[in-house]
Short mmCIF file of C-alpha atoms and ligand atoms in Angstrom, two decimals:
data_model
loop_
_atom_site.label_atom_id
_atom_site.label_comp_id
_atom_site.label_asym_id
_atom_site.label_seq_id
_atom_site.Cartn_x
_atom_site.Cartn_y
_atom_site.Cartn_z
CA UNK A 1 173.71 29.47 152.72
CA UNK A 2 171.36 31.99 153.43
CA UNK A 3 167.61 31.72 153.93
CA UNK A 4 166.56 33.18 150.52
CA UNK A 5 170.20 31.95 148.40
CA UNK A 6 170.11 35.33 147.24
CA UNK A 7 173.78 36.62 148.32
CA UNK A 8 175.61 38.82 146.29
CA UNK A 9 173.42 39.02 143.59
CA UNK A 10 172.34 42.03 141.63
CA UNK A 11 168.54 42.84 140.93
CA UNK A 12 168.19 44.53 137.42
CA UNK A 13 165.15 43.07 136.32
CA UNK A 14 162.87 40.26 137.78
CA UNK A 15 163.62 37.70 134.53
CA UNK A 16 166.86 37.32 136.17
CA UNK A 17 164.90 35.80 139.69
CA UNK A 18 163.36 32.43 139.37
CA UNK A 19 159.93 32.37 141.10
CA UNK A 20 160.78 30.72 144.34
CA UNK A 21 163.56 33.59 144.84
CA UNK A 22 161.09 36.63 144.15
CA UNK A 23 158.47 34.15 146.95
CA UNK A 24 161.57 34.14 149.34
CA UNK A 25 161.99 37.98 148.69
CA UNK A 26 158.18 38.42 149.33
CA UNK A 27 157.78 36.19 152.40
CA UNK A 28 160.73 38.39 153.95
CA UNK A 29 159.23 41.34 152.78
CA UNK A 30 156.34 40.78 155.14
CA UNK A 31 158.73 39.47 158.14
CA UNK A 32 160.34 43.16 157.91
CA UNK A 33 157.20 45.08 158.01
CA UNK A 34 155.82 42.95 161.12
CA UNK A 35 158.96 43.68 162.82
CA UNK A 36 158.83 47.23 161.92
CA UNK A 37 155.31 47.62 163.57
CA UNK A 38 156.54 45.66 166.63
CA UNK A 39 158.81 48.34 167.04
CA UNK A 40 162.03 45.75 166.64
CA UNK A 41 165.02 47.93 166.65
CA UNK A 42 167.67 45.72 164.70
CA UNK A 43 170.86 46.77 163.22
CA UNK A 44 171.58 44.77 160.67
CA UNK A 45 173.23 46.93 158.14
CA UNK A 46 175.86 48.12 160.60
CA UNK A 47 179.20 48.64 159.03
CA UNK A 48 177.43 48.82 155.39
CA UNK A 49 177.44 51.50 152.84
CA UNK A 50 175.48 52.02 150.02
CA UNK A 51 175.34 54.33 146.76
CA UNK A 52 172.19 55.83 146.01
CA UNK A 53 173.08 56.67 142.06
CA UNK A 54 170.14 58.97 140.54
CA UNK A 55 169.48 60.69 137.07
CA UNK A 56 166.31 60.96 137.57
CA UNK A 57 163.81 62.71 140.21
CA UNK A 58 162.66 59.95 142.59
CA UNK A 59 160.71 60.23 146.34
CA UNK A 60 159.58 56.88 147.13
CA UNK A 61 162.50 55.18 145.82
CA UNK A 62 165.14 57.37 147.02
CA UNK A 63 163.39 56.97 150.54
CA UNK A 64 162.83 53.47 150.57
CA UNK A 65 166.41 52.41 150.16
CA UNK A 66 167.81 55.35 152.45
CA UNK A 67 165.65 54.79 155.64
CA UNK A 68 165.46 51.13 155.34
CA UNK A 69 169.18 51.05 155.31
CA UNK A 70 169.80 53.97 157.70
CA UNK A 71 167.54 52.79 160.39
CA UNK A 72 169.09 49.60 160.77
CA UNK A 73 173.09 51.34 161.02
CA UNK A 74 174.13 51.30 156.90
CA UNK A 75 175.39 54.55 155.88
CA UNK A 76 173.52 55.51 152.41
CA UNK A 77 175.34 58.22 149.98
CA UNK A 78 172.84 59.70 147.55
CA UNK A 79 174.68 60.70 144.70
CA UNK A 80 172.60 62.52 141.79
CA UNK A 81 174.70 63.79 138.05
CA UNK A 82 175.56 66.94 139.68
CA UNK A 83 177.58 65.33 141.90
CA UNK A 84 179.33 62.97 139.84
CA UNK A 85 180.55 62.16 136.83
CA UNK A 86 179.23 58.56 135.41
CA UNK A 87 179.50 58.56 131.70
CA UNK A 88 179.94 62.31 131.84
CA UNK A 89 183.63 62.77 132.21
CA UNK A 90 184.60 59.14 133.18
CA UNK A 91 183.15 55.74 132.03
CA UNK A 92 180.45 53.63 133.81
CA UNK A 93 182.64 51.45 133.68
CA UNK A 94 185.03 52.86 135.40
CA UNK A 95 183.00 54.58 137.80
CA UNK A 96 181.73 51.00 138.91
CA UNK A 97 185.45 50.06 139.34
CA UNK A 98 185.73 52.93 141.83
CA UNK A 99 182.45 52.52 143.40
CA UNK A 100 182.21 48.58 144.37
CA UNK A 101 185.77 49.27 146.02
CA UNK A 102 184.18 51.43 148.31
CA UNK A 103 180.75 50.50 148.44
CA UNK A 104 179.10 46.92 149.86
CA UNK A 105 175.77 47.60 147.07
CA UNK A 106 174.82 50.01 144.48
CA UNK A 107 171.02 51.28 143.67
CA UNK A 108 171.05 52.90 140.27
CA UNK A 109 168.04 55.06 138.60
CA UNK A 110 167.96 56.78 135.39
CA UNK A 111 167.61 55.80 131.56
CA UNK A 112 169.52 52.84 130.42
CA UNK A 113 169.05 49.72 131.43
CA UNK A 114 172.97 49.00 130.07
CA UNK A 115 173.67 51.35 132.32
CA UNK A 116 172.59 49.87 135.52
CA UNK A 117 173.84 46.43 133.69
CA UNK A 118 177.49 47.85 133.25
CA UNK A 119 177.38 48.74 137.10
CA UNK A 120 176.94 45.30 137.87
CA UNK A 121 179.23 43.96 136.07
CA UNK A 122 181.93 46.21 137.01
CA UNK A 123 181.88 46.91 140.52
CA UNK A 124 181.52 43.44 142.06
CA UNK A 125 179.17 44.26 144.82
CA UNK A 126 175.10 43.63 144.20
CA UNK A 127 173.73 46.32 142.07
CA UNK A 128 169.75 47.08 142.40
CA UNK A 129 167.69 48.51 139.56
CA UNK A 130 165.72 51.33 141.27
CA UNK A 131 163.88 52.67 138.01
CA UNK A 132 165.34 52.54 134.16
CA UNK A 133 163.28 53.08 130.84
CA UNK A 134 162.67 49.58 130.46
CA UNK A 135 161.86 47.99 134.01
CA UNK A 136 161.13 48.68 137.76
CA UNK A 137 161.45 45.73 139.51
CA UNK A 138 161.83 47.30 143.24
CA UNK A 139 158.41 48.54 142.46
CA UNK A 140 156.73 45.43 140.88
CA UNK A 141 157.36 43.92 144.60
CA UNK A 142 155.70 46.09 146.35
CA UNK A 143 152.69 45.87 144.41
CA UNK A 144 152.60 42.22 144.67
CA UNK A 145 153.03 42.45 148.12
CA UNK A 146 149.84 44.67 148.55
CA UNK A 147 147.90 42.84 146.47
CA UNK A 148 148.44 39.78 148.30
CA UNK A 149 147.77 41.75 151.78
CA UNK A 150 144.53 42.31 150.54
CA UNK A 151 143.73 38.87 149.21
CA UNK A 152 146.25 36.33 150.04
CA UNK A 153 148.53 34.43 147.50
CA UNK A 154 148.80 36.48 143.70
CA UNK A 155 148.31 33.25 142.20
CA UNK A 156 145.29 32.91 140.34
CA UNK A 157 144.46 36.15 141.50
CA UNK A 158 143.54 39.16 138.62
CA UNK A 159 145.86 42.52 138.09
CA UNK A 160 144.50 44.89 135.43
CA UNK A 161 146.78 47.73 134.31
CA UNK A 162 145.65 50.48 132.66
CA UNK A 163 147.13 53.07 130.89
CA UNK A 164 150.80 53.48 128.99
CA UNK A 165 151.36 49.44 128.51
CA UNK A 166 154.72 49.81 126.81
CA UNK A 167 156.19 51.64 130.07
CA UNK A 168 158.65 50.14 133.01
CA UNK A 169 155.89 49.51 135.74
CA UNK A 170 153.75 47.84 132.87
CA UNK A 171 156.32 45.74 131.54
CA UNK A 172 157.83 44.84 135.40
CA UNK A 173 154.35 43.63 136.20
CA UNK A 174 154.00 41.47 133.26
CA UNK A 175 157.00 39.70 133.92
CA UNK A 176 156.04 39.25 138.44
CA UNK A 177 152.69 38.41 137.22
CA UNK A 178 154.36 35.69 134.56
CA UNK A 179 156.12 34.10 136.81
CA UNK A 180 153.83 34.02 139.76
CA UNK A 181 151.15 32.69 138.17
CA UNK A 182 148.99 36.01 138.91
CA UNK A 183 146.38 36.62 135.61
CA UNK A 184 147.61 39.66 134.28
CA UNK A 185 145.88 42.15 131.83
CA UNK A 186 147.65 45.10 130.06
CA UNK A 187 144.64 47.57 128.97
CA UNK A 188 146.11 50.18 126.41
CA UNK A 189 145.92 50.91 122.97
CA UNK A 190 147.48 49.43 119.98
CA UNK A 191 150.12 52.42 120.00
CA UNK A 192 151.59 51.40 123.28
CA UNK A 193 151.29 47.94 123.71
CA UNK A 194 154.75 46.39 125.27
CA UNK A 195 157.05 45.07 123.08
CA UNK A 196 157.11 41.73 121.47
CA UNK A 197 159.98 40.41 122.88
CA UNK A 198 158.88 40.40 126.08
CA UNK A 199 155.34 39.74 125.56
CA UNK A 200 156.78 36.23 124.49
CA UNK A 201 158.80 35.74 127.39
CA UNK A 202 156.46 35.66 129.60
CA UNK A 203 153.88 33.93 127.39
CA UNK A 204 156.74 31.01 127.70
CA UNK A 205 156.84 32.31 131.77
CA UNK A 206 153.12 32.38 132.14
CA UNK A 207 152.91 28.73 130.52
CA UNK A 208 155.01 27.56 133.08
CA UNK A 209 153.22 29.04 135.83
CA UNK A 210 149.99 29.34 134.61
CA UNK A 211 149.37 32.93 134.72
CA UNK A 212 147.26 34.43 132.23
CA UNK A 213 148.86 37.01 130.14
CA UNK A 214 146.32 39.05 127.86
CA UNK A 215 146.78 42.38 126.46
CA UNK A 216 143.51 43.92 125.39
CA UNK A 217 142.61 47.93 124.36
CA UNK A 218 139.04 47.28 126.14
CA UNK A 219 138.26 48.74 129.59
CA UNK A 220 136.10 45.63 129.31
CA UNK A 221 138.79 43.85 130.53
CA UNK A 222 138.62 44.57 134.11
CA UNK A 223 135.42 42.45 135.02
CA UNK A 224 136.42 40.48 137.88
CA UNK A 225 139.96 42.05 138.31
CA UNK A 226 141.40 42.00 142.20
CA UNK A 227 142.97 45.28 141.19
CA UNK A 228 143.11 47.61 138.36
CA UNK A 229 146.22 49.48 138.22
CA UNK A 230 148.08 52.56 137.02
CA UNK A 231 150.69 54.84 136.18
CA UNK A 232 151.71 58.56 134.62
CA UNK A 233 150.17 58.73 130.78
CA UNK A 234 154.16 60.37 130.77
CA UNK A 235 156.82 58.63 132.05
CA UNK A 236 160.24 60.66 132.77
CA UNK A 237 162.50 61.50 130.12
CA UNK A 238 159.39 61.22 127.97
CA UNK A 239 157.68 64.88 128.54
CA UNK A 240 157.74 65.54 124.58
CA UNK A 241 155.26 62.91 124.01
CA UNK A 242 152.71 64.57 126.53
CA UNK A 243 150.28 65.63 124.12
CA UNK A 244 150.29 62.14 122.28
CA UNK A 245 149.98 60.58 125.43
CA UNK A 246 146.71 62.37 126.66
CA UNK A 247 145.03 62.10 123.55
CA UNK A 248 145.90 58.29 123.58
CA UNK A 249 145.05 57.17 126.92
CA UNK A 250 142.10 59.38 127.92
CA UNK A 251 139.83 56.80 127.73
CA UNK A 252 141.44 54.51 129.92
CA UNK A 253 141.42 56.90 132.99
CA UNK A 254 140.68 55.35 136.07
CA UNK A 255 137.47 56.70 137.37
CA UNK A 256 134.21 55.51 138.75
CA UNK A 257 132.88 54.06 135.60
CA UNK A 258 135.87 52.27 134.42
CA UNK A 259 136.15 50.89 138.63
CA UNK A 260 132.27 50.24 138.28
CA UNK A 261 133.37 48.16 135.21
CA UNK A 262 135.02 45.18 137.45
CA UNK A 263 131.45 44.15 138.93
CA UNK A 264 133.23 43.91 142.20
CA UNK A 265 132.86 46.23 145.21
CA UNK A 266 136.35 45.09 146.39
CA UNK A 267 138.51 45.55 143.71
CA UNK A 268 141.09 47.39 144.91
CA UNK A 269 143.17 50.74 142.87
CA UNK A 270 146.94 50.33 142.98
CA UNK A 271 149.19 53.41 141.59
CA UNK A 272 153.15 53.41 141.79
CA UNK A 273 153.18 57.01 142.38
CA UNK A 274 153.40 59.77 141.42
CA UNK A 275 149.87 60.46 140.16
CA UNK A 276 148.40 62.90 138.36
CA UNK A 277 144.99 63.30 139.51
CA UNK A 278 142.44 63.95 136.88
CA UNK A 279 144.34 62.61 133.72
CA UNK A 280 145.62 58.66 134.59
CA UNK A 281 142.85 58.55 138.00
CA UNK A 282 140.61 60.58 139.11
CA UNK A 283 140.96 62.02 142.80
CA UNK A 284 137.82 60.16 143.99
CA UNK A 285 139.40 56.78 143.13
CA UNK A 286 143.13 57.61 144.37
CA UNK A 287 141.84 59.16 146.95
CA UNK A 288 138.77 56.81 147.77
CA UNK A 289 138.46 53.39 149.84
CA UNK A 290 139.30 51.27 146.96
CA UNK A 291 142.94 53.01 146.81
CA UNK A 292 145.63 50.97 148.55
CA UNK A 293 148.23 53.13 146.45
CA UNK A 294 149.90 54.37 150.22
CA UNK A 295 149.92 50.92 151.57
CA UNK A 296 152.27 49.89 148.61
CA UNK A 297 153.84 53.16 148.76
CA UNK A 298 154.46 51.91 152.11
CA UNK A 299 155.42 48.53 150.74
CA UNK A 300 158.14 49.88 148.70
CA UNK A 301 160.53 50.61 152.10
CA UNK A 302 159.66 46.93 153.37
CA UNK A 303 160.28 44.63 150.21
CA UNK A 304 163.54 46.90 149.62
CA UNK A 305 164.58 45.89 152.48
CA UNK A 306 163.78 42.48 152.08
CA UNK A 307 166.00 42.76 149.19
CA UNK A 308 169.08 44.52 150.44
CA UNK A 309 169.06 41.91 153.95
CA UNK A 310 169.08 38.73 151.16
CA UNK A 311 171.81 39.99 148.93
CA UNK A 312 174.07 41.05 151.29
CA UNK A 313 173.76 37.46 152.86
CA UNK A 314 172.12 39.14 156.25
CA UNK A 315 168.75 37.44 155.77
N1 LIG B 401 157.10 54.73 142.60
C1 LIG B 401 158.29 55.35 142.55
O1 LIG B 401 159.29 54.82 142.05
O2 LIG B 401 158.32 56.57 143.11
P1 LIG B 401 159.51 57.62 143.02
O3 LIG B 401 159.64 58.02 141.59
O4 LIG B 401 159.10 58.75 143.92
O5 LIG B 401 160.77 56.94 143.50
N1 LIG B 402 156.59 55.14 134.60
C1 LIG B 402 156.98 56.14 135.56
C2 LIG B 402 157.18 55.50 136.90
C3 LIG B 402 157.54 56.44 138.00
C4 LIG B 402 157.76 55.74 139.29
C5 LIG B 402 158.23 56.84 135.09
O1 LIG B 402 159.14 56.17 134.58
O2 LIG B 402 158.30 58.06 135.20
#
């Protein structure tokens, strides 16, 4: 049994952890970056492989799961639709088949979340969700684990995002947030609020751990927050809606006046990256002393390890 009880299992979205799991995953996270800036060389992905599947564009992500895994003796393959087929000339299915024979875990970006589902249930190794159209769960850890660097244990504590509500970060964070017990505020306009669906699953989450879920299309909303937070008005795959999208959400930048709003001098900004300074944030904010957006960008190397050492049982 290991540490965490997380061996062998597959990460495609956060509903699937219980909360004590995504703690263990946490508590790990921060055990990895305090080795890492001890200078502990450990190797204990030797003899590992991973595939790094991407159809879309990623830095952070892509990164994350390549040097974590390198530097401790896996051997990552990125492999991107121009290299090959899935769904194109051969099933996901099938290329899962193929794939967990050869592979000991699989991180999968791109659009469908059936897609990264299929791979899972196919291949037979642990599958990790590293961005779809619905959720990004790699990412939602990171951010928790910055805000708690900051201020200590997310419960209790107030998250504010701002901005496209109905997108994966957005609806990732409700569901961490839900189950943490960390207040949780989704600031966007009736357009784009997340779907219903989930908005009751983690009311039924939240009730359980007593987070507070509220979605809201007033700025208002941040008084008090620990951290306002935000993402591209656009997300990928989504470029026709770009004009929508800026016409929407202008309002809810992230700027001085909407930072000012919180009544705190220590809130802190948090932004998955990549920005777009001057339509989602200004440059002053992202690039300001409230912005902890590299610290989590940081973060995202550390709790994907964290991951990856507690479900391949090496925890
Ligand atoms: N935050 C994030 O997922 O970044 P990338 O798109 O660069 O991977
Ligand atoms: N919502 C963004 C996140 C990028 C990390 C997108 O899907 O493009």
């Amino acid at each position: 049994m290991t540490r965490s009880g997380l061996k062998g299992r597959s990460l495609l979205t956060l509903l699937d952890y219980r909360a004590e799991e995504i703690r263990s995953l946490l508590d790990l996270s921060v055990q990895v970056k305090k080795e890492k800036q001890e200078g502990k060389i450990q190797q204990r992905f030797t003899g590992r492989t991973l595939a790094l599947l991407f159809e879309k564009r990623s830095t952070r992500t892509r990164c994350a799961f390549e040097t974590a895994f390198g530097e401790e003796g896996g051997h990552p393959v990125f492999l991107s639709t121009q290299d090959i087929q899935l769904g194109a000339k051969e099933s996901v299915e099938d290329t899962a088949r193929v794939l967990g024979r050869m592979f000991d875990a699989i991180q999968f970006r791109g659009f469908k979340q059936t897609t990264v589902e299929t791979l899972a249930r196919y291949s037979g190794v642990p599958v990790y969700n590293g961005l779809t159209d619905r959720f990004h769960p790699t990412q939602a850890l990171a951010d928790i684990m910055t805000l708690e660097e900051n201020f200590g244990p997310g419960q209790g504590k107030k998250l504010c995002f701002t901005g496209d509500g109905r997108n994966n970060v957005a609806r990732s964070l409700m569901v961490i947030c839900a189950k943490l017990g960390v207040n949780f505020t989704v600031i966007t306009p009736p357009e784009l609020v997340p779907d219903k669906e989930l908005v009751e699953t983690c009311g039924r989450l939240a009730s359980e751990s007593g987070a507070v879920i509220r979605i809201s299309p007033e700025t208002a909303e941040v008084e008090g927050a620990d951290a306002v937070y935000t993402d591209v008005w656009t997300s990928m795959g989504e470029e026709d809606k770009k004009e929508e999208r800026r016409r929407l959400l202008s309002p809810y930048q992230v700027n001085a006046v909407l930072m000012a709003k919180t009544g705190r001098k220590d809130t802190i900004f948090l932004h998955c990256l990549p920005a777009v300074k001057g339509e989602e944030v200004s440059a002053d904010i992202i690039d300001g002393p409230a912005s902890r957006a590299w610290d989590e960008a940081e973060n995202r190397k550390h709790t994907i390890k964290a991951l990856m050492l507690a479900t391949l049982g090496l925890d």
